PDB file of C-alpha atoms in Angstrom:
ATOM      1  CA  MET B1356       0.017  -0.002   0.005  1.00 50.00           C
ATOM      2  CA  SER B1357       2.688   2.485   0.868  1.00 53.00           C
ATOM      3  CA  SER B1358       5.883   3.213  -0.976  1.00 55.00           C
ATOM      4  CA  LYS B1359       9.403   3.341   0.521  1.00 59.00           C
ATOM      5  CA  GLY B1360       9.072   6.785   2.011  1.00 59.00           C
ATOM      6  CA  GLY B1361       6.089   5.900   4.134  1.00 59.00           C
ATOM      7  CA  ARG B1362       3.835   7.927   1.918  1.00 58.00           C
ATOM      8  CA  PRO B1363       0.798   6.223   0.303  1.00 57.00           C
ATOM      9  CA  GLU B1364       1.281   5.313  -3.339  1.00 60.00           C
ATOM     10  CA  ARG B1365      -0.360   7.595  -5.873  1.00 57.00           C
ATOM     11  CA  LYS B1366      -0.803   7.097  -9.519  1.00 60.00           C
ATOM     12  CA  LYS B1367       0.002   9.873 -11.960  1.00 51.00           C
ATOM     13  CA  GLY B1368      -3.690  10.321 -12.815  1.00 55.00           C
ATOM     14  CA  GLN B1369      -4.514  11.140  -9.173  1.00 78.00           C
ATOM     15  CA  LEU B1370      -2.246  14.152  -8.785  1.00 81.00           C
ATOM     16  CA  GLU B1371      -3.539  17.580  -7.833  1.00 89.00           C
ATOM     17  CA  ALA B1372      -1.916  21.036  -7.717  1.00 90.00           C
ATOM     18  CA  VAL B1373       0.201  21.451  -4.587  1.00 93.00           C
ATOM     19  CA  THR B1374       2.989  23.708  -3.299  1.00 94.00           C
ATOM     20  CA  ARG B1375       5.750  22.623  -0.915  1.00 95.00           C
ATOM     21  CA  ASP B1376       8.967  24.203   0.469  1.00 95.00           C
ATOM     22  CA  TYR B1377      12.072  21.999   0.572  1.00 95.00           C
ATOM     23  CA  THR B1378      15.685  22.432   1.648  1.00 95.00           C
ATOM     24  CA  ILE B1379      17.949  20.631  -0.827  1.00 96.00           C
ATOM     25  CA  ASN B1380      21.444  19.695   0.361  1.00 96.00           C
ATOM     26  CA  LEU B1381      23.568  20.137  -2.755  1.00 97.00           C
ATOM     27  CA  HIS B1382      26.832  19.427  -0.965  1.00 97.00           C
ATOM     28  CA  LYS B1383      26.210  15.681  -0.640  1.00 97.00           C
ATOM     29  CA  ARG B1384      24.878  15.483  -4.194  1.00 97.00           C
ATOM     30  CA  LEU B1385      27.923  17.223  -5.734  1.00 97.00           C
ATOM     31  CA  HIS B1386      30.602  15.325  -3.799  1.00 97.00           C
ATOM     32  CA  ASP B1387      33.320  13.928  -6.120  1.00 96.00           C
ATOM     33  CA  ILE B1388      32.127  16.040  -9.101  1.00 96.00           C
ATOM     34  CA  ALA B1389      34.759  17.784 -11.176  1.00 97.00           C
ATOM     35  CA  PHE B1390      35.057  21.497 -10.550  1.00 96.00           C
ATOM     36  CA  LYS B1391      33.949  22.614 -13.977  1.00 96.00           C
ATOM     37  CA  LYS B1392      30.871  20.448 -13.848  1.00 97.00           C
ATOM     38  CA  LYS B1393      29.476  21.394 -10.399  1.00 97.00           C
ATOM     39  CA  ALA B1394      26.994  24.150 -11.273  1.00 97.00           C
ATOM     40  CA  PRO B1395      25.540  22.302 -14.260  1.00 97.00           C
ATOM     41  CA  ARG B1396      25.236  19.108 -12.213  1.00 97.00           C
ATOM     42  CA  ALA B1397      23.556  21.038  -9.412  1.00 97.00           C
ATOM     43  CA  VAL B1398      20.758  22.072 -11.811  1.00 97.00           C
ATOM     44  CA  LYS B1399      20.440  18.402 -12.995  1.00 97.00           C
ATOM     45  CA  GLU B1400      20.329  17.186  -9.371  1.00 97.00           C
ATOM     46  CA  ILE B1401      17.587  19.656  -8.497  1.00 97.00           C
ATOM     47  CA  VAL B1402      15.540  18.490 -11.475  1.00 97.00           C
ATOM     48  CA  LYS B1403      16.088  14.862 -10.451  1.00 97.00           C
ATOM     49  CA  PHE B1404      14.962  15.638  -6.895  1.00 97.00           C
ATOM     50  CA  VAL B1405      11.846  17.489  -8.098  1.00 96.00           C
ATOM     51  CA  ARG B1406      10.837  14.627 -10.438  1.00 96.00           C
ATOM     52  CA  ARG B1407      11.063  12.181  -7.572  1.00 96.00           C
ATOM     53  CA  GLU B1408       9.170  14.305  -5.047  1.00 95.00           C
ATOM     54  CA  MET B1409       6.472  15.836  -7.231  1.00 94.00           C
ATOM     55  CA  LEU B1410       5.964  12.980  -9.739  1.00 94.00           C
ATOM     56  CA  THR B1411       6.070  15.213 -12.809  1.00 92.00           C
ATOM     57  CA  ASP B1412       8.354  14.924 -15.865  1.00 93.00           C
ATOM     58  CA  ASP B1413       8.034  18.543 -16.883  1.00 93.00           C
ATOM     59  CA  VAL B1414      10.247  20.638 -14.446  1.00 96.00           C
ATOM     60  CA  ARG B1415      10.793  24.370 -14.900  1.00 96.00           C
ATOM     61  CA  ILE B1416      13.625  26.129 -13.069  1.00 97.00           C
ATOM     62  CA  ASP B1417      13.036  29.785 -12.237  1.00 97.00           C
ATOM     63  CA  THR B1418      15.752  32.195 -13.406  1.00 97.00           C
ATOM     64  CA  ARG B1419      16.411  33.460  -9.865  1.00 97.00           C
ATOM     65  CA  LEU B1420      17.256  29.942  -8.684  1.00 97.00           C
ATOM     66  CA  ASN B1421      19.615  29.498 -11.616  1.00 97.00           C
ATOM     67  CA  GLN B1422      21.297  32.779 -10.880  1.00 97.00           C
ATOM     68  CA  PHE B1423      21.672  31.782  -7.219  1.00 97.00           C
ATOM     69  CA  LEU B1424      23.266  28.412  -8.145  1.00 97.00           C
ATOM     70  CA  TRP B1425      25.766  30.177 -10.451  1.00 97.00           C
ATOM     71  CA  SER B1426      26.336  33.199  -8.150  1.00 97.00           C
ATOM     72  CA  ASN B1427      29.700  31.978  -6.904  1.00 96.00           C
ATOM     73  CA  GLY B1428      30.851  30.612 -10.243  1.00 97.00           C
ATOM     74  CA  VAL B1429      30.895  27.161 -11.743  1.00 97.00           C
ATOM     75  CA  ARG B1430      33.051  25.648  -8.951  1.00 96.00           C
ATOM     76  CA  ASN B1431      31.690  27.090  -5.691  1.00 97.00           C
ATOM     77  CA  VAL B1432      28.054  26.061  -5.673  1.00 97.00           C
ATOM     78  CA  PRO B1433      26.137  26.881  -2.409  1.00 96.00           C
ATOM     79  CA  ARG B1434      25.964  23.928  -0.035  1.00 96.00           C
ATOM     80  CA  LYS B1435      22.181  24.162   0.518  1.00 95.00           C
ATOM     81  CA  VAL B1436      19.255  25.845  -1.201  1.00 96.00           C
ATOM     82  CA  ARG B1437      15.686  26.452  -0.077  1.00 95.00           C
ATOM     83  CA  VAL B1438      13.183  25.986  -2.862  1.00 96.00           C
ATOM     84  CA  ARG B1439       9.440  26.166  -3.364  1.00 96.00           C
ATOM     85  CA  LEU B1440       8.021  23.414  -5.608  1.00 96.00           C
ATOM     86  CA  SER B1441       4.688  24.227  -7.163  1.00 96.00           C
ATOM     87  CA  ARG B1442       2.974  21.466  -9.063  1.00 94.00           C
ATOM     88  CA  ARG B1443       0.548  23.186 -11.470  1.00 93.00           C
ATOM     89  CA  ARG B1444      -1.910  22.136 -14.062  1.00 91.00           C
ATOM     90  CA  ASN B1445      -0.491  22.275 -17.581  1.00 88.00           C
ATOM     91  CA  GLU B1446      -2.604  24.615 -19.696  1.00 84.00           C
ATOM     92  CA  ASP B1447      -0.753  23.610 -22.849  1.00 78.00           C
ATOM     93  CA  GLU B1448      -1.679  19.925 -22.802  1.00 69.00           C
ATOM     94  CA  GLU B1449      -1.002  19.307 -26.485  1.00 67.00           C
ATOM     95  CA  SER B1450       2.751  19.605 -25.750  1.00 62.00           C
ATOM     96  CA  GLY B1451       2.666  15.890 -24.775  1.00 64.00           C
ATOM     97  CA  LYS B1452       4.503  16.459 -21.445  1.00 65.00           C
ATOM     98  CA  GLY B1453       1.557  15.489 -19.205  1.00 75.00           C
ATOM     99  CA  LYS B1454      -1.222  17.181 -17.261  1.00 88.00           C
ATOM    100  CA  PHE B1455       1.061  18.784 -14.660  1.00 92.00           C
ATOM    101  CA  TYR B1456       4.398  20.646 -14.519  1.00 93.00           C
ATOM    102  CA  THR B1457       6.447  21.710 -11.530  1.00 95.00           C
ATOM    103  CA  LEU B1458       7.802  25.229 -11.107  1.00 97.00           C
ATOM    104  CA  VAL B1459      10.922  25.417  -8.887  1.00 97.00           C
ATOM    105  CA  GLN B1460      11.496  28.822  -7.257  1.00 97.00           C
ATOM    106  CA  TYR B1461      14.320  30.058  -5.014  1.00 96.00           C
ATOM    107  CA  ILE B1462      13.465  31.164  -1.432  1.00 95.00           C
ATOM    108  CA  PRO B1463      16.135  33.302   0.205  1.00 95.00           C
ATOM    109  CA  VAL B1464      16.749  32.387   3.852  1.00 93.00           C
ATOM    110  CA  ASP B1465      19.178  33.662   6.493  1.00 93.00           C
ATOM    111  CA  SER B1466      19.706  30.299   8.164  1.00 92.00           C
ATOM    112  CA  PHE B1467      18.719  26.700   7.396  1.00 89.00           C
ATOM    113  CA  ARG B1468      18.494  25.809  11.042  1.00 92.00           C
ATOM    114  CA  ASP B1469      15.173  24.208  12.099  1.00 87.00           C
ATOM    115  CA  LEU B1470      13.655  24.430   8.629  1.00 86.00           C
ATOM    116  CA  GLN B1471      11.297  21.550   7.657  1.00 89.00           C
ATOM    117  CA  THR B1472       9.376  20.641   4.533  1.00 87.00           C
ATOM    118  CA  GLU B1473       6.214  22.758   4.506  1.00 85.00           C
ATOM    119  CA  ASN B1474       2.993  22.316   2.612  1.00 87.00           C
ATOM    120  CA  ASN B1475       1.659  25.674   1.444  1.00 84.00           C
ATOM    121  CA  THR B1476      -2.098  25.905   1.004  1.00 73.00           C
ATOM    122  CA  GLY B1477      -2.235  29.245  -0.852  1.00 62.00           C
ATOM    123  CA  ASN B1478      -1.228  29.161  -4.498  1.00 55.00           C
ATOM    124  CA  GLN B1479       1.497  31.841  -4.583  1.00 53.00           C
ATOM    125  CA  SER B1480       3.312  33.011  -7.683  1.00 53.00           C
TER     126      SER B1480
END
C-alpha cells in the first residue's frame, strides 16, 4: 500500500496542484564531481529531486534559482538551497508532457536551522 518513504502510493492520474517548500542539500549530491561540472550538475540534481518528489516529468527552473546556483561561479556552488516546488496544471496539454508541470522557485533564507518541509495551501506566484 505504501511506498518506500512511508507515503501512500499515488498514480499519476490522481495528482492535484500542490505547493511545498524544501531544503535541498547540494553538498552531498555534488561530492566527487569535477570543478567545472559542479553548477551544471547542481541544476540536474535539483531536477532529479523534483521529479522524484512531485511525480512530474516537466520541471521548470526559475531564473532566480539558476542565478543563485551560479552566483559563486561554476566551482563554488552553495551547499544548501531552499526551494518552493509548485505542481501546477499544464494549460498547454498538447505539448505531450503531461497534465502537470512543476515550477521550482528560489526562497532566500538567512539560516537553514530548524527548517522543515512545509505544505503551502495558498497558491502563490
